[in-house]
PDB file of C-alpha atoms in Angstrom:
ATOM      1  CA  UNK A   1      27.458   4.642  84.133  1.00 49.00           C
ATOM      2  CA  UNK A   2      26.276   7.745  84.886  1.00 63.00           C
ATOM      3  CA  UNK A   3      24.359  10.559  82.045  1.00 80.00           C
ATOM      4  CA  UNK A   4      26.567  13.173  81.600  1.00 88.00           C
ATOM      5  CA  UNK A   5      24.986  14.874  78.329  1.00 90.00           C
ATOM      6  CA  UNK A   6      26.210  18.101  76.192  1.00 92.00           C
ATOM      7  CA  UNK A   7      24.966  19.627  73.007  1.00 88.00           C
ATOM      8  CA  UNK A   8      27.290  18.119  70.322  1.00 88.00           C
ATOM      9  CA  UNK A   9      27.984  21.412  68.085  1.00 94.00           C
ATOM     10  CA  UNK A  10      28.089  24.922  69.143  1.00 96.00           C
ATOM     11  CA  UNK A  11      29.829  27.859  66.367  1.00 97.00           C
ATOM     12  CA  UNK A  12      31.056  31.149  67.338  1.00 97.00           C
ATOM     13  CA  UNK A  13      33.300  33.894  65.476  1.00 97.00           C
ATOM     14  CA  UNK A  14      36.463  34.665  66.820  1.00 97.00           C
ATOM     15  CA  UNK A  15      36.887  37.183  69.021  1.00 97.00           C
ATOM     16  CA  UNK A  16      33.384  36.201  70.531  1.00 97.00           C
ATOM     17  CA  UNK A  17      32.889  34.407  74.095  1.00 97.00           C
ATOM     18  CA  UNK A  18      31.693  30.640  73.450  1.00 97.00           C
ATOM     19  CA  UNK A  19      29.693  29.152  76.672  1.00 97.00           C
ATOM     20  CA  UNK A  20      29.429  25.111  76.357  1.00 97.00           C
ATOM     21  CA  UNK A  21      26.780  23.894  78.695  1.00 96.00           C
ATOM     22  CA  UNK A  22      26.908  20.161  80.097  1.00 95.00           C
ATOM     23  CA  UNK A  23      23.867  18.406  82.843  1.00 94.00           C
ATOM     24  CA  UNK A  24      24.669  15.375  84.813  1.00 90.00           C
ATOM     25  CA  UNK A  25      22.758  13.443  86.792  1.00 85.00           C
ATOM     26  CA  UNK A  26      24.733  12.213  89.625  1.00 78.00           C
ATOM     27  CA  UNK A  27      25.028  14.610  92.657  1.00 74.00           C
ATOM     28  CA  UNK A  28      27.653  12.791  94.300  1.00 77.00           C
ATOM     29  CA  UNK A  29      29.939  13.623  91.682  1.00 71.00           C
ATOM     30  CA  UNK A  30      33.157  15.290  93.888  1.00 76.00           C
ATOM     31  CA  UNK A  31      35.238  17.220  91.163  1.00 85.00           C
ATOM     32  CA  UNK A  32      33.730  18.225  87.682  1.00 90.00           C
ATOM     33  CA  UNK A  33      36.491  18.402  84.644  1.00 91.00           C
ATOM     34  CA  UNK A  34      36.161  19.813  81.587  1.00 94.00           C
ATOM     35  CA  UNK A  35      38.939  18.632  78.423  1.00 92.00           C
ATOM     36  CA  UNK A  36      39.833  19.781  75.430  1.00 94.00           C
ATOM     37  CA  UNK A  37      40.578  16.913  72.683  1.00 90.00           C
ATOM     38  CA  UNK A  38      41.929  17.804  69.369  1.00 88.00           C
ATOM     39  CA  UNK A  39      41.544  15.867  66.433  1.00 82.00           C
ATOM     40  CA  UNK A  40      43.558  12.450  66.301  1.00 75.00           C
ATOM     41  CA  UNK A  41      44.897  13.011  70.128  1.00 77.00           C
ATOM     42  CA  UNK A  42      43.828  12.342  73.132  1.00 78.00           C
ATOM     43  CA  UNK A  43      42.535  14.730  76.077  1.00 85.00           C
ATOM     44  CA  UNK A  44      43.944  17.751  77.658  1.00 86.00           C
ATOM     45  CA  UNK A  45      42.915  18.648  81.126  1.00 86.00           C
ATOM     46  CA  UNK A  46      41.544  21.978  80.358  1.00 91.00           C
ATOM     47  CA  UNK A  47      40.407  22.867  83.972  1.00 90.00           C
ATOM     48  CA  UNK A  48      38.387  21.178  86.693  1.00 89.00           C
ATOM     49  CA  UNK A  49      35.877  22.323  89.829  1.00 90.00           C
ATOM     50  CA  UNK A  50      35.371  21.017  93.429  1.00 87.00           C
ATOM     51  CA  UNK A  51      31.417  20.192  93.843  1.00 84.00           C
ATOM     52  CA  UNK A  52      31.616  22.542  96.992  1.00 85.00           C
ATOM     53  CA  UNK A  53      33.018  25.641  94.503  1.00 88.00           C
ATOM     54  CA  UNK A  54      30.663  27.949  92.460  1.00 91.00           C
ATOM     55  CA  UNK A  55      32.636  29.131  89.976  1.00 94.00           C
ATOM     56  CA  UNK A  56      36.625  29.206  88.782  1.00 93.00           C
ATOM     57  CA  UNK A  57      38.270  31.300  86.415  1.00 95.00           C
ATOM     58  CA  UNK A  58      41.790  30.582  85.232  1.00 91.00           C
ATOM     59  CA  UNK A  59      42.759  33.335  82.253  1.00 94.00           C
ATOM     60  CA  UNK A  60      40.338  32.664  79.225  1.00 96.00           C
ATOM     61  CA  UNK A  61      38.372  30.000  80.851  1.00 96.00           C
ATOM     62  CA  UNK A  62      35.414  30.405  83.066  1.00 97.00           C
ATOM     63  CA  UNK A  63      33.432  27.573  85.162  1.00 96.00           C
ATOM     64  CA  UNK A  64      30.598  28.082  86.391  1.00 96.00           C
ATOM     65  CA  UNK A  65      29.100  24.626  88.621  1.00 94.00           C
ATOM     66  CA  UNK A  66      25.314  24.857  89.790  1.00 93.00           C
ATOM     67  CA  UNK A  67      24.985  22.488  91.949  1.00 90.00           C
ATOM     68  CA  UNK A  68      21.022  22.253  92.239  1.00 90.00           C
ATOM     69  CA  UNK A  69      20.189  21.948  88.595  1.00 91.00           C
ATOM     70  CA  UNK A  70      23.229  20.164  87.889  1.00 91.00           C
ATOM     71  CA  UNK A  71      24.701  21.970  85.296  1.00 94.00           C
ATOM     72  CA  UNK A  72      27.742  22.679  84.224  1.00 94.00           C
ATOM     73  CA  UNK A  73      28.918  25.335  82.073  1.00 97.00           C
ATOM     74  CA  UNK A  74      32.821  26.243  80.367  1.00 97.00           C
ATOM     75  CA  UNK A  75      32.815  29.877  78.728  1.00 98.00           C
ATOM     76  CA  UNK A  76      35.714  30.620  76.782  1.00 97.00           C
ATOM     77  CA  UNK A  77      36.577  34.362  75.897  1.00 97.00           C
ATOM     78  CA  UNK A  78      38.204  35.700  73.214  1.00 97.00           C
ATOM     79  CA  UNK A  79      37.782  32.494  71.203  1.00 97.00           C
ATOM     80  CA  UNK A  80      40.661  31.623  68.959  1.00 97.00           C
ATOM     81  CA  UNK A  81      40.439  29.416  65.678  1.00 95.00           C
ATOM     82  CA  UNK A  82      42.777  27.348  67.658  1.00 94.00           C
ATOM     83  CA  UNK A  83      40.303  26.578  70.014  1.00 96.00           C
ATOM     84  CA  UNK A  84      38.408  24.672  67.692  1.00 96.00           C
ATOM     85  CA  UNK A  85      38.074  21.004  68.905  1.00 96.00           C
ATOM     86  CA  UNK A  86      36.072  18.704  70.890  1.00 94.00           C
ATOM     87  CA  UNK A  87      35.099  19.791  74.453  1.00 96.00           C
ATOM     88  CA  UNK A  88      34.404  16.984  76.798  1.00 94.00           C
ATOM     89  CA  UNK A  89      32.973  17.104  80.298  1.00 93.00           C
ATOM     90  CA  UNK A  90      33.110  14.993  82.874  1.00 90.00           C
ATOM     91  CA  UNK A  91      32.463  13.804  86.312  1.00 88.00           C
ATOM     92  CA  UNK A  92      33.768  11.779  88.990  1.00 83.00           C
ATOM     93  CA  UNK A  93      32.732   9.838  92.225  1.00 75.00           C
ATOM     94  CA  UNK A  94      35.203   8.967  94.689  1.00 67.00           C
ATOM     95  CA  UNK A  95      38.282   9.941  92.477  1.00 64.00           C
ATOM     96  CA  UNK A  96      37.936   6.858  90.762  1.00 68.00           C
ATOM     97  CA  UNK A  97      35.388   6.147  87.713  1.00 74.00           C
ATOM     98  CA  UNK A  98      35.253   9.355  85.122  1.00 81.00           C
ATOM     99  CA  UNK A  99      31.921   9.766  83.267  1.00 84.00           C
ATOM    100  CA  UNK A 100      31.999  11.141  80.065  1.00 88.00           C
ATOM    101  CA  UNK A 101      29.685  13.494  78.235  1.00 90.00           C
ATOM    102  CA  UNK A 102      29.378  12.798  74.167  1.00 88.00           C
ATOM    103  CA  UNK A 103      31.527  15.974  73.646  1.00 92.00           C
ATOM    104  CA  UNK A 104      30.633  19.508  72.487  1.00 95.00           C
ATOM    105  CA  UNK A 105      32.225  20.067  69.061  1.00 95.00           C
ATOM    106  CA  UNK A 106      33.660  23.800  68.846  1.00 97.00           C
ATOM    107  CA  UNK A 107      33.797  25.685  65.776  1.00 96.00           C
ATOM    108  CA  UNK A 108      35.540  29.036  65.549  1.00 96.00           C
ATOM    109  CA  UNK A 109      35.058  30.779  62.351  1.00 95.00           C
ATOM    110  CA  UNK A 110      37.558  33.039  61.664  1.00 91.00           C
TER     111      UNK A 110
ATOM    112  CA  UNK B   1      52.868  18.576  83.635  1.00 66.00           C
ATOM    113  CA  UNK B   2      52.319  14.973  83.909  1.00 79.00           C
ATOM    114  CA  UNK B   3      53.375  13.137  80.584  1.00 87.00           C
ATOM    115  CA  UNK B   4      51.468   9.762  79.645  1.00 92.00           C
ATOM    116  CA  UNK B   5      52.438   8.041  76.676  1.00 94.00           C
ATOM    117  CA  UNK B   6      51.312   5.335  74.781  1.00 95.00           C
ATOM    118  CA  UNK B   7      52.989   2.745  72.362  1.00 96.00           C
ATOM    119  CA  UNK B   8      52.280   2.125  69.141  1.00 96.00           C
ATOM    120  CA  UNK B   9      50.483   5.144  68.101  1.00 94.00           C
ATOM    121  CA  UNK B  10      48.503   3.391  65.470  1.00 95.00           C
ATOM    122  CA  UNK B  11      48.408  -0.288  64.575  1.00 96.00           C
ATOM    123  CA  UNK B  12      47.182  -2.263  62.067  1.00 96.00           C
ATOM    124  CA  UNK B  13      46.363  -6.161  61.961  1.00 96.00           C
ATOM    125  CA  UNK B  14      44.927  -9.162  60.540  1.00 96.00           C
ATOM    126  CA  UNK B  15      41.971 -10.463  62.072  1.00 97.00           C
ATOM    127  CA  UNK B  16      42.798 -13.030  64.698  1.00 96.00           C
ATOM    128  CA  UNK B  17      45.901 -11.311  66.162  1.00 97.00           C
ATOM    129  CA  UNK B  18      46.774 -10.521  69.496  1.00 97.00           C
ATOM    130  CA  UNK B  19      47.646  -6.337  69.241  1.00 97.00           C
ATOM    131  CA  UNK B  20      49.287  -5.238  72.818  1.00 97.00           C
ATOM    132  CA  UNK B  21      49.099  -1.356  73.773  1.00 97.00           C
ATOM    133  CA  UNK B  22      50.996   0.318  76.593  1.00 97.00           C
ATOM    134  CA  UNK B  23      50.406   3.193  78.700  1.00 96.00           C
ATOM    135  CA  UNK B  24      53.390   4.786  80.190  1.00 95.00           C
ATOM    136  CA  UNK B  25      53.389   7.198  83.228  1.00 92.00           C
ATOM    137  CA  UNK B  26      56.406   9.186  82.200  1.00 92.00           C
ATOM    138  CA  UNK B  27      56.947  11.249  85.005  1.00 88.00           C
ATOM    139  CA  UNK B  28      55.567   9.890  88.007  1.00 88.00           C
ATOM    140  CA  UNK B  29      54.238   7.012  89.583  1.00 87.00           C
ATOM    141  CA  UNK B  30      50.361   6.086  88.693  1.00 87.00           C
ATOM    142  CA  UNK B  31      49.227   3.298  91.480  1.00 83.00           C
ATOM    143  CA  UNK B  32      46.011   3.600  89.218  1.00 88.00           C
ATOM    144  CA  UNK B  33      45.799   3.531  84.958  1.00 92.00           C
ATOM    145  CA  UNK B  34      42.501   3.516  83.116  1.00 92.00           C
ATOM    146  CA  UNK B  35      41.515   2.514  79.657  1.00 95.00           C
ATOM    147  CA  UNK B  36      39.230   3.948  77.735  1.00 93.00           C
ATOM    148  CA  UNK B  37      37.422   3.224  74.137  1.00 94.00           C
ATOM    149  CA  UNK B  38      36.106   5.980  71.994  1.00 88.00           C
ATOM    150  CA  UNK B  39      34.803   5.547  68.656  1.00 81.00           C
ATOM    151  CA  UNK B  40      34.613   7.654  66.251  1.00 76.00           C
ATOM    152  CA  UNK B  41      32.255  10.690  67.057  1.00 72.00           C
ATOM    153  CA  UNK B  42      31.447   9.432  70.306  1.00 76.00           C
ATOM    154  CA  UNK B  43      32.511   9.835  74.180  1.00 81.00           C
ATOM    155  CA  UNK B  44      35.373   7.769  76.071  1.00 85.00           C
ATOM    156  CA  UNK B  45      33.866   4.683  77.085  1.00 88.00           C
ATOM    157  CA  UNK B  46      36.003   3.356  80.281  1.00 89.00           C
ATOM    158  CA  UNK B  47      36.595   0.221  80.056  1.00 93.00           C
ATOM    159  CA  UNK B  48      38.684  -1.355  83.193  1.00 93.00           C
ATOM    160  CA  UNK B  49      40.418   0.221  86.075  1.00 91.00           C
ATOM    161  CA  UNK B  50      44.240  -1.210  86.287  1.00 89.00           C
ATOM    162  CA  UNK B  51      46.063  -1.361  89.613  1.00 86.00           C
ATOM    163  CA  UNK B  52      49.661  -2.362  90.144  1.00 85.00           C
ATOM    164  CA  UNK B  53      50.156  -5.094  91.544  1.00 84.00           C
ATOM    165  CA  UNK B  54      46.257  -6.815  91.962  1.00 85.00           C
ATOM    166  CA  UNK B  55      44.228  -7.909  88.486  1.00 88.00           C
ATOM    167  CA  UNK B  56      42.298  -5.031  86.683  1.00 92.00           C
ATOM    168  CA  UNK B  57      38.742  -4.163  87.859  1.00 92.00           C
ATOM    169  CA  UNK B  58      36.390  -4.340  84.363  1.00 94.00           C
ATOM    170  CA  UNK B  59      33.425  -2.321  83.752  1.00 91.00           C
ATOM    171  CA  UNK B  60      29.915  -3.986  83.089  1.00 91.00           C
ATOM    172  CA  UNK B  61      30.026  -5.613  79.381  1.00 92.00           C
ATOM    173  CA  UNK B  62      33.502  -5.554  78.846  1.00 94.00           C
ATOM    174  CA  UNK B  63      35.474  -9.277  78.527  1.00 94.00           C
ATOM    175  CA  UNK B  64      38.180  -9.717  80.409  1.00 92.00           C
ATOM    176  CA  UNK B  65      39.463 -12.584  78.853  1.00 94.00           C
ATOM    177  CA  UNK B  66      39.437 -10.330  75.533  1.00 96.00           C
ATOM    178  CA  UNK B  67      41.130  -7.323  76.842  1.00 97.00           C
ATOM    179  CA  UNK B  68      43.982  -8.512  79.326  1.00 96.00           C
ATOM    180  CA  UNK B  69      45.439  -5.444  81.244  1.00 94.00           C
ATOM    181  CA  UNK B  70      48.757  -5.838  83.376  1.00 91.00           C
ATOM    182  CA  UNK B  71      49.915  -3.275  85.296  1.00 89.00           C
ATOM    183  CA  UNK B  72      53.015  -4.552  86.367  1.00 83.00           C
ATOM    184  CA  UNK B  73      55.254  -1.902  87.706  1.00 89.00           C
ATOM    185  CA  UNK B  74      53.814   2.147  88.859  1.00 89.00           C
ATOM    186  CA  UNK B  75      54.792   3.316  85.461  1.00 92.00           C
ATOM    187  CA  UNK B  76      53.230   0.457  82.704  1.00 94.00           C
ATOM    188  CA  UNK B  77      50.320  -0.731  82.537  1.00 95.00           C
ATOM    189  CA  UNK B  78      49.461  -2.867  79.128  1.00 96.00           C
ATOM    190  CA  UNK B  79      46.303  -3.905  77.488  1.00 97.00           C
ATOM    191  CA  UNK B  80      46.047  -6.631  75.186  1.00 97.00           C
ATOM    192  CA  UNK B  81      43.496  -7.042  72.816  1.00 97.00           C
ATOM    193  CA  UNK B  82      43.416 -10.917  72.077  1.00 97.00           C
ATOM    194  CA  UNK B  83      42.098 -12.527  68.953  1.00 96.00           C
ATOM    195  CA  UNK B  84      40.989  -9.622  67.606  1.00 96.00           C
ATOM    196  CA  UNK B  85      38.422  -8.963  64.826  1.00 96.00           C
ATOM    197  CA  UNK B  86      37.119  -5.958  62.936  1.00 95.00           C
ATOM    198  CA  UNK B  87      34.721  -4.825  65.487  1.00 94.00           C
ATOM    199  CA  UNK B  88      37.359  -4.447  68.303  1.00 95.00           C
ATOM    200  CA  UNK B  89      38.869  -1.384  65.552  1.00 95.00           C
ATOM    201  CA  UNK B  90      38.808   1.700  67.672  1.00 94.00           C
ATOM    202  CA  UNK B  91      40.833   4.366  69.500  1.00 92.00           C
ATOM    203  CA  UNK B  92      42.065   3.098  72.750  1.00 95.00           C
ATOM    204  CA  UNK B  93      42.928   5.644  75.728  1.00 93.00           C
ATOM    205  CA  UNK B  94      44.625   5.379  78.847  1.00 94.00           C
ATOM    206  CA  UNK B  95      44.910   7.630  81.536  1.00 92.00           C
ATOM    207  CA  UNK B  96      47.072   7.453  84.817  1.00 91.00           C
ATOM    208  CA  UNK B  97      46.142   9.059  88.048  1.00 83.00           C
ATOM    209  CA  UNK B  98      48.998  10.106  90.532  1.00 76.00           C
ATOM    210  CA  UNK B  99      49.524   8.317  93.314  1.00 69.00           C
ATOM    211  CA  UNK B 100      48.248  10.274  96.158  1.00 67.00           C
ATOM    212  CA  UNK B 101      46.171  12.558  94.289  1.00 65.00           C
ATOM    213  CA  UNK B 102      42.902  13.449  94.559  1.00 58.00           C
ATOM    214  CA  UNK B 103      41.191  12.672  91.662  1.00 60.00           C
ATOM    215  CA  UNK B 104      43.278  14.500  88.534  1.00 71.00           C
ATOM    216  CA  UNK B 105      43.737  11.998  85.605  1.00 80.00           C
ATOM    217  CA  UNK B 106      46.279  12.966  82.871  1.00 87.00           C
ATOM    218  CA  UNK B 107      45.520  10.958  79.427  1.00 88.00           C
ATOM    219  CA  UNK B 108      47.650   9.452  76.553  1.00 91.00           C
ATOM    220  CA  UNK B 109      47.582  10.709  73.320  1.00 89.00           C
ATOM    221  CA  UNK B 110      45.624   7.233  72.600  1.00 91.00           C
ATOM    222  CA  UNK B 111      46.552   4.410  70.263  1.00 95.00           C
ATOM    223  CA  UNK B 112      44.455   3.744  66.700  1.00 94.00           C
ATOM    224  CA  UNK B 113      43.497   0.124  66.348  1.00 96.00           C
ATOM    225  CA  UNK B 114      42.204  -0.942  62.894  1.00 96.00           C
ATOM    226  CA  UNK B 115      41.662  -4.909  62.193  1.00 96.00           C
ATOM    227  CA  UNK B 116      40.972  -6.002  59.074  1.00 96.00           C
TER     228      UNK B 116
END
């Protein structure tokens, strides 16, 4: 498959913005998706990007997509203890085959 | 939203069994399922692409012959885990894609396997 990698912890306070970062490596990839998995569930579509698109902001949740470098970034502001889970993103060709990252574990201290 | 569900929630069996999961699109029709593996601590591993009607497309490494999927009608699709053994003890999600969409997936709440 293809690398999708993220850094597996990141910890913020609440109140504060947290920004989880993910690289991939294919640059056919046609939408970008980034879900939220809670612990003993499975995943919530949390929001996703067109490759042609920039950025996309829907309430709390930024994207930001740059395309060159390949990187992929999910800031989430005013971060609530109940955002504390396991961020995942991913990538797909063709609207078929999703590629994982490992997941970004989120930590909101309150 | 989309609803997928999957049945049982958690299972647990004696080495050897065969353990069948299914993935229900509750809401719509899904032309196209997916299962996934994840274990513990670790990303969703797909594992087979299931289409009504034709056999299931598996990914590199996976054993069809140990996994059987059926996707019979545009709202089940079933995977079978066949003679199974500790190893095979993981977290097994599906997602369905709607038919006509462009790429969205919406996932089960995934279904605990533990052999012993």
């Amino acid at each position: 498959g293809e690398d999708v990698e993220q850094s597996l912890f990141l910890s913020v306070r609440e109140g504060d913005s947290s920004v989880i970062n993910c690289t991939y490596t294919d640059s056919s990839s046609t939408y970008l998706y980034w879900y939220k998995q809670e612990p003993g569930a499975g995943l919530q579509l949390l929001t996703y990007i067109f490759s042609n698109m920039d950025m996309k902001q829907d309430q709390r949740l930024t994207v930001l997509l740059n395309k060159k470098d390949k990187h992929l970034s999910l800031r989430i502001a005013d971060t609530q203890t109940g955002d504390s889970a396991i961020y995942f993103c991913a990538e797909s060709i063709n609207f078929n085959k999703f590629y994982f990252g490992s997941g970004t574990k989120l930590n909101v201290k309150p | 939203g989309a609803v997928v569900s999957q049945h049982p929630s958690w299972v647990i069996c004696k080495s050897g069994t065969s353990v069948k999961i299914e993935c229900r699109s509750l809401d719509f029709q899904a032309t196209t399922m997916f299962w996934y593996r994840q274990f513990p601590k670790q990303s969703l591993m797909l594992m087979a692409t299931s289409n009504e009607g034709s056999k299931a497309t598996y990914e590199q490494g996976v054993e069809k012959d140990k996994f059987l999927i059926n996707h019979a009608s545009l709202t089940l699709s079933t995977l079978t885990v066949t003679s199974a053994h500790p190893e095979d003890s993981s977290f097994y999600i599906c997602s369905a894609r709607v038919t006509g969409s462009v790429g969205e997936q919406f996932f089960g709440p995934g279904t605990r396997l533990t052999v012993l």
